[in-house]
Amino acid sequence: MRFDPADPWHRGADRLVLSEGHAVPVVYAAYAALGGVVGRNRADARRLRPEDLQHLRELGSELDGHPNPAEGFPFFDAATGSLGMGLSVACGLRLAARLDGSERRIYCIVGDGESREGQIWEALDFAADQRLSGLCAIFNCNGQGQTGAVSPRQFPDVVAAKVAAFGWQCAQIDGHDPGQILEAFGEFHAAKQPFAIIARTVKGWGVDLMRDRNFHGTPLSSSQLPEALASLERQPRSATGPAAKPVPAAPRPAPPAPVRKPIEIGTIAECLESAGYGKALQARNLATRRAYGAALLSLGRASDRIVALDGDVSNSTFAELFAREFPERFFECRIAEQNMVSTAAGLAAGGRIPFVSSFAKFLARAYDQVELAQISRANVKLVGSHCGLGPSSDGPSQMALADVAFFNALANVQNDARQSACLVLQPADAVAACRFTALMANHDGMCYLRTHRPDVPFVYGLEEVFELCGARVLREGQGPAIVTCGFMVHAALQAADALRAQGLRCTVVDAYSLPLDERTITAAVEHGLPRVLVVEDNYAGGLHAAVAALAARRAGFQVEALCVRKIPKSARQPSELMEALGLGAAQIAERVRALQ
Amino acid sequence: MRFDPADPWHRGADRLVLSEGHAVPVVYAAYAALGGVVGRNRADARRLRPEDLQHLRELGSELDGHPNPAEGFPFFDAATGSLGMGLSVACGLRLAARLDGSERRIYCIVGDGESREGQIWEALDFAADQRLSGLCAIFNCNGQGQTGAVSPRQFPDVVAAKVAAFGWQCAQIDGHDPGQILEAFGEFHAAKQPFAIIARTVKGWGVDLMRDRNFHGTPLSSSQLPEALASLERQPRSATGPAAKPVPAAPRPAPPAPVRKPIEIGTIAECLESAGYGKALQARNLATRRAYGAALLSLGRASDRIVALDGDVSNSTFAELFAREFPERFFECRIAEQNMVSTAAGLAAGGRIPFVSSFAKFLARAYDQVELAQISRANVKLVGSHCGLGPSSDGPSQMALADVAFFNALANVQNDARQSACLVLQPADAVAACRFTALMANHDGMCYLRTHRPDVPFVYGLEEVFELCGARVLREGQGPAIVTCGFMVHAALQAADALRAQGLRCTVVDAYSLPLDERTITAAVEHGLPRVLVVEDNYAGGLHAAVAALAARRAGFQVEALCVRKIPKSARQPSELMEALGLGAAQIAERVRALQ
């Protein structure tokens, strides 16, 4: 690897993704031997000393149990340890480098047992599609898993045959022979396509007493240490290996630093018109997913840091508007969401601002990857379309219903700057969807935008100014308050207007963000009766949980909820399904009346 | 296929899993032509008529937008439509049949674009490991995805090479040639290993006007219909095809019906002793994950309906106790959690009671599969070990922290019997863990058991009787109440005892289930001060959300919470990490004192 141990942030340096994250102690040891630098940033930097290794896994140490760059080990770009994700991260890093015109190489070590994870094969397909040269996957085939020997399906010959069938160039070597290792890396350097090294290795190589047993996650005792060291000394040095200990070569030149300035989309009218939505603008009626597409296109024009990924549904999420104009910054990930999310984390680590879109239901395929991206503090923007009951005719397999509960959990976690480590945004109309998309691009951290399928009328004026964490009072009244967001804002406004005609003036709040804008909501509720009806188009645990937590903390107001409480089925129209599940405008009005 | 259209529940019949679920309308049409029966059960059964097809996707129809057996289409065993899951379900169905000694064959149709999903490759590895004959995957290679042509990586030759490298026998055919189709099925019938047919097909075959454009999800207009029908009539009939329209052959004999009687584990003492935990029983100190293993072993002895699946961590989850004694009913799924969960759904559809275990964090890999299993009303028991902050030294990549929020969303959904469609159980000790495991086995529906890594003292007497939805008051007092569960019960009891020594008698409730046992919790809180501190070892959205929802609905008591509010890092001991995150016993006591 070409890198400078004294400057692990160098953007021209080669990178290693240790997908089999549990093997990290040996990387820490080698890094200390090379005099590598640790710390959360350059101001914090200090050399890792061999004696620091004794503090492995301690609360105060940068040396976490698995790779965790956010805790001060910048040699890595992403947290790994939940297996099978690293090769996708490596793809993202290499794509970012290619966009930068950088020749940095990306290495990824994958365990043989780990290669059972489907995501590895998603990454292999993706890298082949992208013809990603400069990417080297090393399969460490030691034959050992946690509970015993790996399956014959993960033996080196089989892995090599699979990798070749997936379109990668491939070398099979004795992973303990320095000559074969260097020769394989030479082949990699010359390769014009993604390259894999299948390394046959022995767990505990060189230490006889560790070869007999499975030392998975078990250190040697101090009494075993002298014998182990003596055993290592007795090993023959390879005749084909280099005479001297390899030292890292210098990094390649760093590409120009990305320009970090506000990325503007102009006015809403400009944004929508330039995407071809002039008519919708005049009619003031547009689906939030289309507005997202328009804003993404404007962002792409404003900054080449913006990149987009989609999983074969860009004509549904409307990422296609960006894809058509910026094909070199759009990555078609096909139907493989896990790889898509981890690749985005790699692109973010490479300095890009990735927007990742699919049906929200299908992003659930990658929740484990989302969690690892959050641990990595990856600046990834997740965009789930067709949320809630919108895809009514398709049936429940296409509906995101547990997504708000999941992301609400992530939203309630703080990052190191004591801010929410994941912002959830639920736009009620096209104006909000455009503005939220732009806010997300300018926020350094993970966000989740929830868009809907149907066209909806504008709720907001074109000049409305939003903050990332906010809420808007849409109707003010002295009765109970409806707190809602997203698609349900429209049903809530219908209900409120019907009630108003009957003389009941209820408050309606668009609580579009999680974490909640507690101040606005509390003020709105205090203005009327201390009774709130939360309305949402998903399973419990989302907005209602957040509002109930606020109410219960203060014991100040009563909260009831309408949400999806049955497993849905198909219906031709969302409105039919909403009524069948008790979420129609008339049903909302009835519940508000009962709260009086 | 050997099946009886008049009896789709026949247990000797061959089965089809339509993994590319969006293609279901053609199955509905063929089924109606065969006179197939629909309905939720035998009492409900009626023949599907051709005119019923007009009601496709309607709210009142059994014909959902994607395969959805729970809505009355029993030809299918599991909901599909979130792509890539069907082959795993098929593996589970075939495993169940093999255990039954049944020769029923399982067919699965996979789309070419869909074969990009990593889970397909997990299923291929798994079936090869299990040498699953009687399983036939049909890859429908029509070259079309939603947004355009599929990648060359999904072209028929490439798919065939991959499938062969994964160890399957394979035939490549023209998918429109009846002779080739029948020949391939003949090869399948003779095969002694899993078999794949790679079928080159043309989307819109036989209808010229549909071949020119991508008709993905778009029906013909009524004006196009005459031309389309005429085009079909013009197609030459294959010379090699059968003379008559194929009709289904009779099903194979049904295996004996599974015996549905209560499955008992005996006393806790018997259960733990027979698993080798006699010493722990005497010391009254054992990890919940070990107790789970003991109970699973006892269940396995009591009923051969019990099967277990694990993802290469059975020596951590303690599924190994079962695996050693019942190797034929234990399925080592290796490091591939998505396939594991969907395979379990297939086993459940085949009449077994599958227990699926892994680190809870790694079950997050399969949340999309869990949702589809819930839509299928699959009787699957999910067991996540090493929850919360327990794997402290490993770091956050190994910690399940958003799991309770996710499963709480599923727990708040009702099935058709108006019961929770997913029960969440958080045992505080080995007694509860054993009992909950047994309760889960005897409950027909999805459950999630959350076990922990460290040994903990018994909280309950050996004779304690639990219900699935319940809570236990462990300390009664006049002060504020601590509502907690699982591992945190121990810290809460320490805090309560320390406070008691200072004269403050607070209530402690073990709210072990979601949905909440609202009556017990309300009664306990009403007994003391109307102030509650919820304590949990995960991100927000779990127990706290449930208690806050209860409190806010009644506006009756105040609820504050201690949960994980920062992204954790490694620490050598869970106790250190808990203190660093504000969850230590002293910190709990301090917060209770402030609530007085």
PDB file of N, CA and C in Angstrom, chain A residues 54 56 58 61 64-66 83 116-118 122 125 129 146-147 149 151 153-154 162 165-166 312 315-316 334 337-338 361 365 368 394 414 552 559 565 569-570 572, chain B residues 54 56 58 61 64-66 83 116-118 122 125 129 146-147 149 151 153-154 162 166 312 315-316 334 337-338 361 365 368-369 394 414 552 559 565 569-570 572:
ATOM      1  N   GLN A  54      -1.817  -2.400  24.562  1.00  0.00           N
ATOM      2  CA  GLN A  54      -2.320  -3.047  25.775  1.00  0.00           C
ATOM      3  C   GLN A  54      -3.717  -2.556  26.134  1.00  0.00           C
ATOM      4  N   LEU A  56      -6.196  -2.146  24.072  1.00  0.00           N
ATOM      5  CA  LEU A  56      -7.185  -2.649  23.122  1.00  0.00           C
ATOM      6  C   LEU A  56      -8.553  -2.815  23.784  1.00  0.00           C
ATOM      7  N   GLU A  58     -10.415  -0.888  25.383  1.00  0.00           N
ATOM      8  CA  GLU A  58     -10.775  -0.158  26.604  1.00  0.00           C
ATOM      9  C   GLU A  58     -11.617   1.066  26.257  1.00  0.00           C
ATOM     10  N   SER A  61      -9.700   4.010  24.858  1.00  0.00           N
ATOM     11  CA  SER A  61      -8.759   3.739  23.770  1.00  0.00           C
ATOM     12  C   SER A  61      -9.381   3.990  22.402  1.00  0.00           C
ATOM     13  N   ASP A  64     -10.825   0.194  19.110  1.00  0.00           N
ATOM     14  CA  ASP A  64     -12.087  -0.488  19.386  1.00  0.00           C
ATOM     15  C   ASP A  64     -12.002  -1.972  19.008  1.00  0.00           C
ATOM     16  N   GLY A  65     -12.965  -2.722  19.450  1.00  0.00           N
ATOM     17  CA  GLY A  65     -12.988  -4.158  19.210  1.00  0.00           C
ATOM     18  C   GLY A  65     -13.105  -4.527  17.741  1.00  0.00           C
ATOM     19  N   HIS A  66     -13.701  -3.657  16.984  1.00  0.00           N
ATOM     20  CA  HIS A  66     -13.781  -3.817  15.532  1.00  0.00           C
ATOM     21  C   HIS A  66     -13.436  -2.464  14.907  1.00  0.00           C
ATOM     22  N   LEU A  83     -20.728  -8.603   9.314  1.00  0.00           N
ATOM     23  CA  LEU A  83     -19.921  -9.111   8.195  1.00  0.00           C
ATOM     24  C   LEU A  83     -20.535  -8.875   6.821  1.00  0.00           C
ATOM     25  N   ARG A 116     -19.976 -15.966   2.716  1.00  0.00           N
ATOM     26  CA  ARG A 116     -21.311 -16.546   2.646  1.00  0.00           C
ATOM     27  C   ARG A 116     -22.398 -15.465   2.589  1.00  0.00           C
ATOM     28  N   GLU A 117     -22.091 -14.274   3.090  1.00  0.00           N
ATOM     29  CA  GLU A 117     -23.067 -13.174   3.064  1.00  0.00           C
ATOM     30  C   GLU A 117     -23.379 -12.800   1.622  1.00  0.00           C
ATOM     31  N   GLY A 118     -24.654 -12.719   1.299  1.00  0.00           N
ATOM     32  CA  GLY A 118     -25.053 -12.347  -0.046  1.00  0.00           C
ATOM     33  C   GLY A 118     -24.493 -11.010  -0.505  1.00  0.00           C
ATOM     34  N   GLU A 122     -23.301  -9.285  -4.184  1.00  0.00           N
ATOM     35  CA  GLU A 122     -23.850  -8.050  -4.746  1.00  0.00           C
ATOM     36  C   GLU A 122     -22.695  -7.099  -5.119  1.00  0.00           C
ATOM     37  N   ASP A 125     -20.842  -8.268  -8.325  1.00  0.00           N
ATOM     38  CA  ASP A 125     -21.601  -7.887  -9.525  1.00  0.00           C
ATOM     39  C   ASP A 125     -21.450  -6.388  -9.816  1.00  0.00           C
ATOM     40  N   ASP A 129     -19.912  -4.540 -13.067  1.00  0.00           N
ATOM     41  CA  ASP A 129     -20.683  -3.572 -13.858  1.00  0.00           C
ATOM     42  C   ASP A 129     -19.903  -2.277 -14.049  1.00  0.00           C
ATOM     43  N   GLN A 146     -16.589 -19.385  13.262  1.00  0.00           N
ATOM     44  CA  GLN A 146     -16.666 -19.334  14.726  1.00  0.00           C
ATOM     45  C   GLN A 146     -16.983 -20.697  15.323  1.00  0.00           C
ATOM     46  N   THR A 147     -17.874 -21.428  14.678  1.00  0.00           N
ATOM     47  CA  THR A 147     -18.310 -22.685  15.292  1.00  0.00           C
ATOM     48  C   THR A 147     -17.586 -23.912  14.738  1.00  0.00           C
ATOM     49  N   ALA A 149     -15.269 -25.620  11.069  1.00  0.00           N
ATOM     50  CA  ALA A 149     -14.767 -25.443   9.706  1.00  0.00           C
ATOM     51  C   ALA A 149     -15.825 -24.768   8.836  1.00  0.00           C
ATOM     52  N   SER A 151     -17.966 -24.152   5.370  1.00  0.00           N
ATOM     53  CA  SER A 151     -18.573 -25.081   4.414  1.00  0.00           C
ATOM     54  C   SER A 151     -17.634 -25.289   3.234  1.00  0.00           C
ATOM     55  N   ARG A 153     -18.466 -25.042   0.414  1.00  0.00           N
ATOM     56  CA  ARG A 153     -18.849 -23.997  -0.546  1.00  0.00           C
ATOM     57  C   ARG A 153     -17.982 -22.754  -0.401  1.00  0.00           C
ATOM     58  N   GLN A 154     -17.211 -22.678   0.705  1.00  0.00           N
ATOM     59  CA  GLN A 154     -16.299 -21.546   0.905  1.00  0.00           C
ATOM     60  C   GLN A 154     -14.832 -21.990   0.861  1.00  0.00           C
ATOM     61  N   LYS A 162     -16.362 -19.174  -8.165  1.00  0.00           N
ATOM     62  CA  LYS A 162     -17.484 -18.231  -8.057  1.00  0.00           C
ATOM     63  C   LYS A 162     -17.057 -16.830  -8.474  1.00  0.00           C
ATOM     64  N   ALA A 165     -16.760 -16.553 -12.086  1.00  0.00           N
ATOM     65  CA  ALA A 165     -18.071 -16.515 -12.737  1.00  0.00           C
ATOM     66  C   ALA A 165     -18.732 -15.153 -12.580  1.00  0.00           C
ATOM     67  N   PHE A 166     -18.365 -14.435 -11.523  1.00  0.00           N
ATOM     68  CA  PHE A 166     -18.904 -13.088 -11.312  1.00  0.00           C
ATOM     69  C   PHE A 166     -18.111 -12.029 -12.094  1.00  0.00           C
ATOM     70  N   ASP A 312     -32.595   0.161  -9.348  1.00  0.00           N
ATOM     71  CA  ASP A 312     -33.482  -0.217 -10.456  1.00  0.00           C
ATOM     72  C   ASP A 312     -34.909   0.309 -10.308  1.00  0.00           C
ATOM     73  N   ASN A 315     -37.023   5.347 -12.048  1.00  0.00           N
ATOM     74  CA  ASN A 315     -38.201   5.935 -12.681  1.00  0.00           C
ATOM     75  C   ASN A 315     -39.396   5.978 -11.725  1.00  0.00           C
ATOM     76  N   SER A 316     -39.235   5.420 -10.536  1.00  0.00           N
ATOM     77  CA  SER A 316     -40.259   5.542  -9.493  1.00  0.00           C
ATOM     78  C   SER A 316     -39.836   6.542  -8.417  1.00  0.00           C
ATOM     79  N   ARG A 334     -28.804  -1.618  -9.319  1.00  0.00           N
ATOM     80  CA  ARG A 334     -29.679  -2.770  -9.594  1.00  0.00           C
ATOM     81  C   ARG A 334     -30.393  -3.197  -8.305  1.00  0.00           C
ATOM     82  N   GLU A 337     -29.896  -3.768  -2.507  1.00  0.00           N
ATOM     83  CA  GLU A 337     -29.925  -2.579  -1.672  1.00  0.00           C
ATOM     84  C   GLU A 337     -28.805  -2.564  -0.637  1.00  0.00           C
ATOM     85  N   GLN A 338     -28.395  -3.746  -0.196  1.00  0.00           N
ATOM     86  CA  GLN A 338     -27.346  -3.776   0.825  1.00  0.00           C
ATOM     87  C   GLN A 338     -26.055  -3.184   0.273  1.00  0.00           C
ATOM     88  N   LYS A 361     -39.615   0.544   1.412  1.00  0.00           N
ATOM     89  CA  LYS A 361     -39.698  -0.840   1.882  1.00  0.00           C
ATOM     90  C   LYS A 361     -38.409  -1.588   1.572  1.00  0.00           C
ATOM     91  N   ARG A 365     -34.128  -3.622   3.508  1.00  0.00           N
ATOM     92  CA  ARG A 365     -33.180  -4.689   3.217  1.00  0.00           C
ATOM     93  C   ARG A 365     -31.796  -4.353   3.744  1.00  0.00           C
ATOM     94  N   ASP A 368     -29.242  -3.051   8.516  1.00  0.00           N
ATOM     95  CA  ASP A 368     -27.986  -3.359   9.206  1.00  0.00           C
ATOM     96  C   ASP A 368     -26.860  -2.472   8.638  1.00  0.00           C
ATOM     97  N   ASP A 394     -50.337  -2.572  -4.836  1.00  0.00           N
ATOM     98  CA  ASP A 394     -49.257  -3.570  -4.824  1.00  0.00           C
ATOM     99  C   ASP A 394     -49.325  -4.502  -3.623  1.00  0.00           C
ATOM    100  N   GLN A 414     -27.301  10.592  19.669  1.00  0.00           N
ATOM    101  CA  GLN A 414     -26.475  11.763  19.397  1.00  0.00           C
ATOM    102  C   GLN A 414     -25.127  11.360  18.834  1.00  0.00           C
ATOM    103  N   ALA A 552     -45.462  12.641  27.840  1.00  0.00           N
ATOM    104  CA  ALA A 552     -45.328  11.896  29.089  1.00  0.00           C
ATOM    105  C   ALA A 552     -44.218  12.473  29.963  1.00  0.00           C
ATOM    106  N   VAL A 559     -52.389  12.174  24.634  1.00  0.00           N
ATOM    107  CA  VAL A 559     -52.068  11.869  23.239  1.00  0.00           C
ATOM    108  C   VAL A 559     -52.750  10.570  22.826  1.00  0.00           C
ATOM    109  N   ARG A 565     -52.588  -0.282  12.299  1.00  0.00           N
ATOM    110  CA  ARG A 565     -52.610  -1.255  13.396  1.00  0.00           C
ATOM    111  C   ARG A 565     -52.948  -2.665  12.925  1.00  0.00           C
ATOM    112  N   LYS A 569     -53.509  -5.104   3.202  1.00  0.00           N
ATOM    113  CA  LYS A 569     -53.564  -5.902   1.981  1.00  0.00           C
ATOM    114  C   LYS A 569     -53.716  -4.934   0.814  1.00  0.00           C
ATOM    115  N   SER A 570     -53.862  -5.483  -0.373  1.00  0.00           N
ATOM    116  CA  SER A 570     -54.051  -4.625  -1.541  1.00  0.00           C
ATOM    117  C   SER A 570     -55.403  -3.918  -1.519  1.00  0.00           C
ATOM    118  N   ARG A 572     -57.339  -0.960  -4.488  1.00  0.00           N
ATOM    119  CA  ARG A 572     -57.042  -0.249  -5.734  1.00  0.00           C
ATOM    120  C   ARG A 572     -56.534   1.174  -5.473  1.00  0.00           C
TER     121      ARG A 572
ATOM    122  N   GLN B  54     -61.166 -10.118 -12.562  1.00  0.00           N
ATOM    123  CA  GLN B  54     -61.407  -8.687 -12.772  1.00  0.00           C
ATOM    124  C   GLN B  54     -61.220  -7.896 -11.478  1.00  0.00           C
ATOM    125  N   LEU B  56     -58.775  -8.277  -9.372  1.00  0.00           N
ATOM    126  CA  LEU B  56     -57.361  -8.235  -8.992  1.00  0.00           C
ATOM    127  C   LEU B  56     -57.037  -6.951  -8.217  1.00  0.00           C
ATOM    128  N   GLU B  58     -58.191  -5.637  -5.642  1.00  0.00           N
ATOM    129  CA  GLU B  58     -59.234  -4.890  -4.931  1.00  0.00           C
ATOM    130  C   GLU B  58     -59.224  -5.239  -3.449  1.00  0.00           C
ATOM    131  N   SER B  61     -60.767  -8.557  -2.541  1.00  0.00           N
ATOM    132  CA  SER B  61     -60.363  -9.726  -3.313  1.00  0.00           C
ATOM    133  C   SER B  61     -59.233 -10.503  -2.623  1.00  0.00           C
ATOM    134  N   ASP B  64     -54.256 -10.481  -4.216  1.00  0.00           N
ATOM    135  CA  ASP B  64     -53.465  -9.306  -3.864  1.00  0.00           C
ATOM    136  C   ASP B  64     -52.466  -8.971  -4.981  1.00  0.00           C
ATOM    137  N   GLY B  65     -51.891  -7.801  -4.881  1.00  0.00           N
ATOM    138  CA  GLY B  65     -50.952  -7.335  -5.899  1.00  0.00           C
ATOM    139  C   GLY B  65     -49.698  -8.187  -6.001  1.00  0.00           C
ATOM    140  N   HIS B  66     -49.347  -8.820  -4.929  1.00  0.00           N
ATOM    141  CA  HIS B  66     -48.222  -9.763  -4.903  1.00  0.00           C
ATOM    142  C   HIS B  66     -48.683 -10.984  -4.122  1.00  0.00           C
ATOM    143  N   LEU B  83     -37.949  -8.480  -3.279  1.00  0.00           N
ATOM    144  CA  LEU B  83     -37.322  -9.496  -4.136  1.00  0.00           C
ATOM    145  C   LEU B  83     -36.193 -10.281  -3.463  1.00  0.00           C
ATOM    146  N   ARG B 116     -29.926 -10.443  -8.757  1.00  0.00           N
ATOM    147  CA  ARG B 116     -28.899  -9.533  -8.258  1.00  0.00           C
ATOM    148  C   ARG B 116     -28.877  -9.483  -6.729  1.00  0.00           C
ATOM    149  N   GLU B 117     -30.003  -9.812  -6.101  1.00  0.00           N
ATOM    150  CA  GLU B 117     -30.076  -9.800  -4.637  1.00  0.00           C
ATOM    151  C   GLU B 117     -29.132 -10.847  -4.053  1.00  0.00           C
ATOM    152  N   GLY B 118     -28.319 -10.443  -3.106  1.00  0.00           N
ATOM    153  CA  GLY B 118     -27.384 -11.371  -2.487  1.00  0.00           C
ATOM    154  C   GLY B 118     -28.056 -12.586  -1.876  1.00  0.00           C
ATOM    155  N   GLU B 122     -27.041 -16.649  -1.233  1.00  0.00           N
ATOM    156  CA  GLU B 122     -27.041 -17.309   0.074  1.00  0.00           C
ATOM    157  C   GLU B 122     -27.865 -18.599  -0.005  1.00  0.00           C
ATOM    158  N   ASP B 125     -25.983 -21.391  -1.920  1.00  0.00           N
ATOM    159  CA  ASP B 125     -24.979 -22.025  -1.059  1.00  0.00           C
ATOM    160  C   ASP B 125     -25.646 -22.974  -0.062  1.00  0.00           C
ATOM    161  N   ASP B 129     -25.169 -26.977   0.421  1.00  0.00           N
ATOM    162  CA  ASP B 129     -24.754 -27.581   1.695  1.00  0.00           C
ATOM    163  C   ASP B 129     -25.701 -28.697   2.112  1.00  0.00           C
ATOM    164  N   GLN B 146     -37.015  -3.062 -14.153  1.00  0.00           N
ATOM    165  CA  GLN B 146     -38.013  -1.980 -14.155  1.00  0.00           C
ATOM    166  C   GLN B 146     -37.552  -0.788 -14.979  1.00  0.00           C
ATOM    167  N   THR B 147     -36.275  -0.450 -14.863  1.00  0.00           N
ATOM    168  CA  THR B 147     -35.811   0.783 -15.508  1.00  0.00           C
ATOM    169  C   THR B 147     -35.163   0.523 -16.863  1.00  0.00           C
ATOM    170  N   ALA B 149     -32.904  -2.612 -19.478  1.00  0.00           N
ATOM    171  CA  ALA B 149     -32.306  -3.939 -19.609  1.00  0.00           C
ATOM    172  C   ALA B 149     -31.547  -4.304 -18.340  1.00  0.00           C
ATOM    173  N   SER B 151     -28.408  -5.957 -16.228  1.00  0.00           N
ATOM    174  CA  SER B 151     -26.958  -5.931 -16.443  1.00  0.00           C
ATOM    175  C   SER B 151     -26.514  -7.201 -17.167  1.00  0.00           C
ATOM    176  N   ARG B 153     -24.319  -8.936 -16.268  1.00  0.00           N
ATOM    177  CA  ARG B 153     -24.006  -9.880 -15.188  1.00  0.00           C
ATOM    178  C   ARG B 153     -25.209 -10.780 -14.877  1.00  0.00           C
ATOM    179  N   GLN B 154     -26.389 -10.410 -15.404  1.00  0.00           N
ATOM    180  CA  GLN B 154     -27.583 -11.249 -15.204  1.00  0.00           C
ATOM    181  C   GLN B 154     -28.052 -11.866 -16.513  1.00  0.00           C
ATOM    182  N   LYS B 162     -22.595 -18.863 -12.936  1.00  0.00           N
ATOM    183  CA  LYS B 162     -22.595 -18.601 -11.488  1.00  0.00           C
ATOM    184  C   LYS B 162     -23.262 -19.754 -10.736  1.00  0.00           C
ATOM    185  N   PHE B 166     -21.792 -22.324  -7.923  1.00  0.00           N
ATOM    186  CA  PHE B 166     -22.372 -22.480  -6.583  1.00  0.00           C
ATOM    187  C   PHE B 166     -22.796 -23.930  -6.314  1.00  0.00           C
ATOM    188  N   ASP B 312     -23.820 -19.618  12.289  1.00  0.00           N
ATOM    189  CA  ASP B 312     -22.421 -19.797  12.679  1.00  0.00           C
ATOM    190  C   ASP B 312     -22.083 -19.167  14.033  1.00  0.00           C
ATOM    191  N   ASN B 315     -22.488 -21.534  19.220  1.00  0.00           N
ATOM    192  CA  ASN B 315     -21.770 -21.630  20.497  1.00  0.00           C
ATOM    193  C   ASN B 315     -21.855 -20.327  21.290  1.00  0.00           C
ATOM    194  N   SER B 316     -22.444 -19.300  20.719  1.00  0.00           N
ATOM    195  CA  SER B 316     -22.718 -18.053  21.449  1.00  0.00           C
ATOM    196  C   SER B 316     -24.193 -17.935  21.823  1.00  0.00           C
ATOM    197  N   ARG B 334     -24.820 -20.823   8.425  1.00  0.00           N
ATOM    198  CA  ARG B 334     -23.590 -20.056   8.180  1.00  0.00           C
ATOM    199  C   ARG B 334     -23.899 -18.555   8.275  1.00  0.00           C
ATOM    200  N   GLU B 337     -27.792 -14.375   7.195  1.00  0.00           N
ATOM    201  CA  GLU B 337     -28.974 -14.262   8.041  1.00  0.00           C
ATOM    202  C   GLU B 337     -30.263 -14.106   7.230  1.00  0.00           C
ATOM    203  N   GLN B 338     -30.158 -13.484   6.056  1.00  0.00           N
ATOM    204  CA  GLN B 338     -31.365 -13.278   5.259  1.00  0.00           C
ATOM    205  C   GLN B 338     -31.941 -14.622   4.834  1.00  0.00           C
ATOM    206  N   LYS B 361     -27.868  -8.278  16.756  1.00  0.00           N
ATOM    207  CA  LYS B 361     -27.435  -7.283  15.771  1.00  0.00           C
ATOM    208  C   LYS B 361     -27.468  -7.867  14.366  1.00  0.00           C
ATOM    209  N   ARG B 365     -29.866  -7.808   9.842  1.00  0.00           N
ATOM    210  CA  ARG B 365     -29.587  -8.052   8.431  1.00  0.00           C
ATOM    211  C   ARG B 365     -30.825  -8.544   7.695  1.00  0.00           C
ATOM    212  N   ASP B 368     -36.042  -7.004   6.619  1.00  0.00           N
ATOM    213  CA  ASP B 368     -36.984  -7.026   5.498  1.00  0.00           C
ATOM    214  C   ASP B 368     -37.626  -8.417   5.415  1.00  0.00           C
ATOM    215  N   GLN B 369     -36.820  -9.453   5.613  1.00  0.00           N
ATOM    216  CA  GLN B 369     -37.328 -10.827   5.601  1.00  0.00           C
ATOM    217  C   GLN B 369     -38.278 -11.058   6.783  1.00  0.00           C
ATOM    218  N   ASP B 394     -16.559  -5.807  22.178  1.00  0.00           N
ATOM    219  CA  ASP B 394     -16.581  -5.928  20.719  1.00  0.00           C
ATOM    220  C   ASP B 394     -16.881  -4.609  20.018  1.00  0.00           C
ATOM    221  N   GLN B 414     -51.854  -5.912  14.580  1.00  0.00           N
ATOM    222  CA  GLN B 414     -52.700  -7.059  14.877  1.00  0.00           C
ATOM    223  C   GLN B 414     -52.794  -7.993  13.687  1.00  0.00           C
ATOM    224  N   ALA B 552     -49.397   8.709  28.015  1.00  0.00           N
ATOM    225  CA  ALA B 552     -49.932   9.874  27.317  1.00  0.00           C
ATOM    226  C   ALA B 552     -51.392   9.661  26.935  1.00  0.00           C
ATOM    227  N   VAL B 559     -43.486  10.229  32.602  1.00  0.00           N
ATOM    228  CA  VAL B 559     -42.524   9.184  32.236  1.00  0.00           C
ATOM    229  C   VAL B 559     -41.211   9.819  31.779  1.00  0.00           C
ATOM    230  N   ARG B 565     -28.349   6.850  24.398  1.00  0.00           N
ATOM    231  CA  ARG B 565     -28.577   8.088  23.649  1.00  0.00           C
ATOM    232  C   ARG B 565     -27.348   8.542  22.875  1.00  0.00           C
ATOM    233  N   LYS B 569     -19.125   2.840  22.052  1.00  0.00           N
ATOM    234  CA  LYS B 569     -17.843   2.331  21.579  1.00  0.00           C
ATOM    235  C   LYS B 569     -17.470   1.137  22.460  1.00  0.00           C
ATOM    236  N   SER B 570     -16.288   0.588  22.230  1.00  0.00           N
ATOM    237  CA  SER B 570     -15.843  -0.538  23.052  1.00  0.00           C
ATOM    238  C   SER B 570     -15.552  -0.123  24.482  1.00  0.00           C
ATOM    239  N   ARG B 572     -14.119  -2.558  28.144  1.00  0.00           N
ATOM    240  CA  ARG B 572     -13.805  -3.941  28.517  1.00  0.00           C
ATOM    241  C   ARG B 572     -14.989  -4.634  29.186  1.00  0.00           C
TER     242      ARG B 572
END
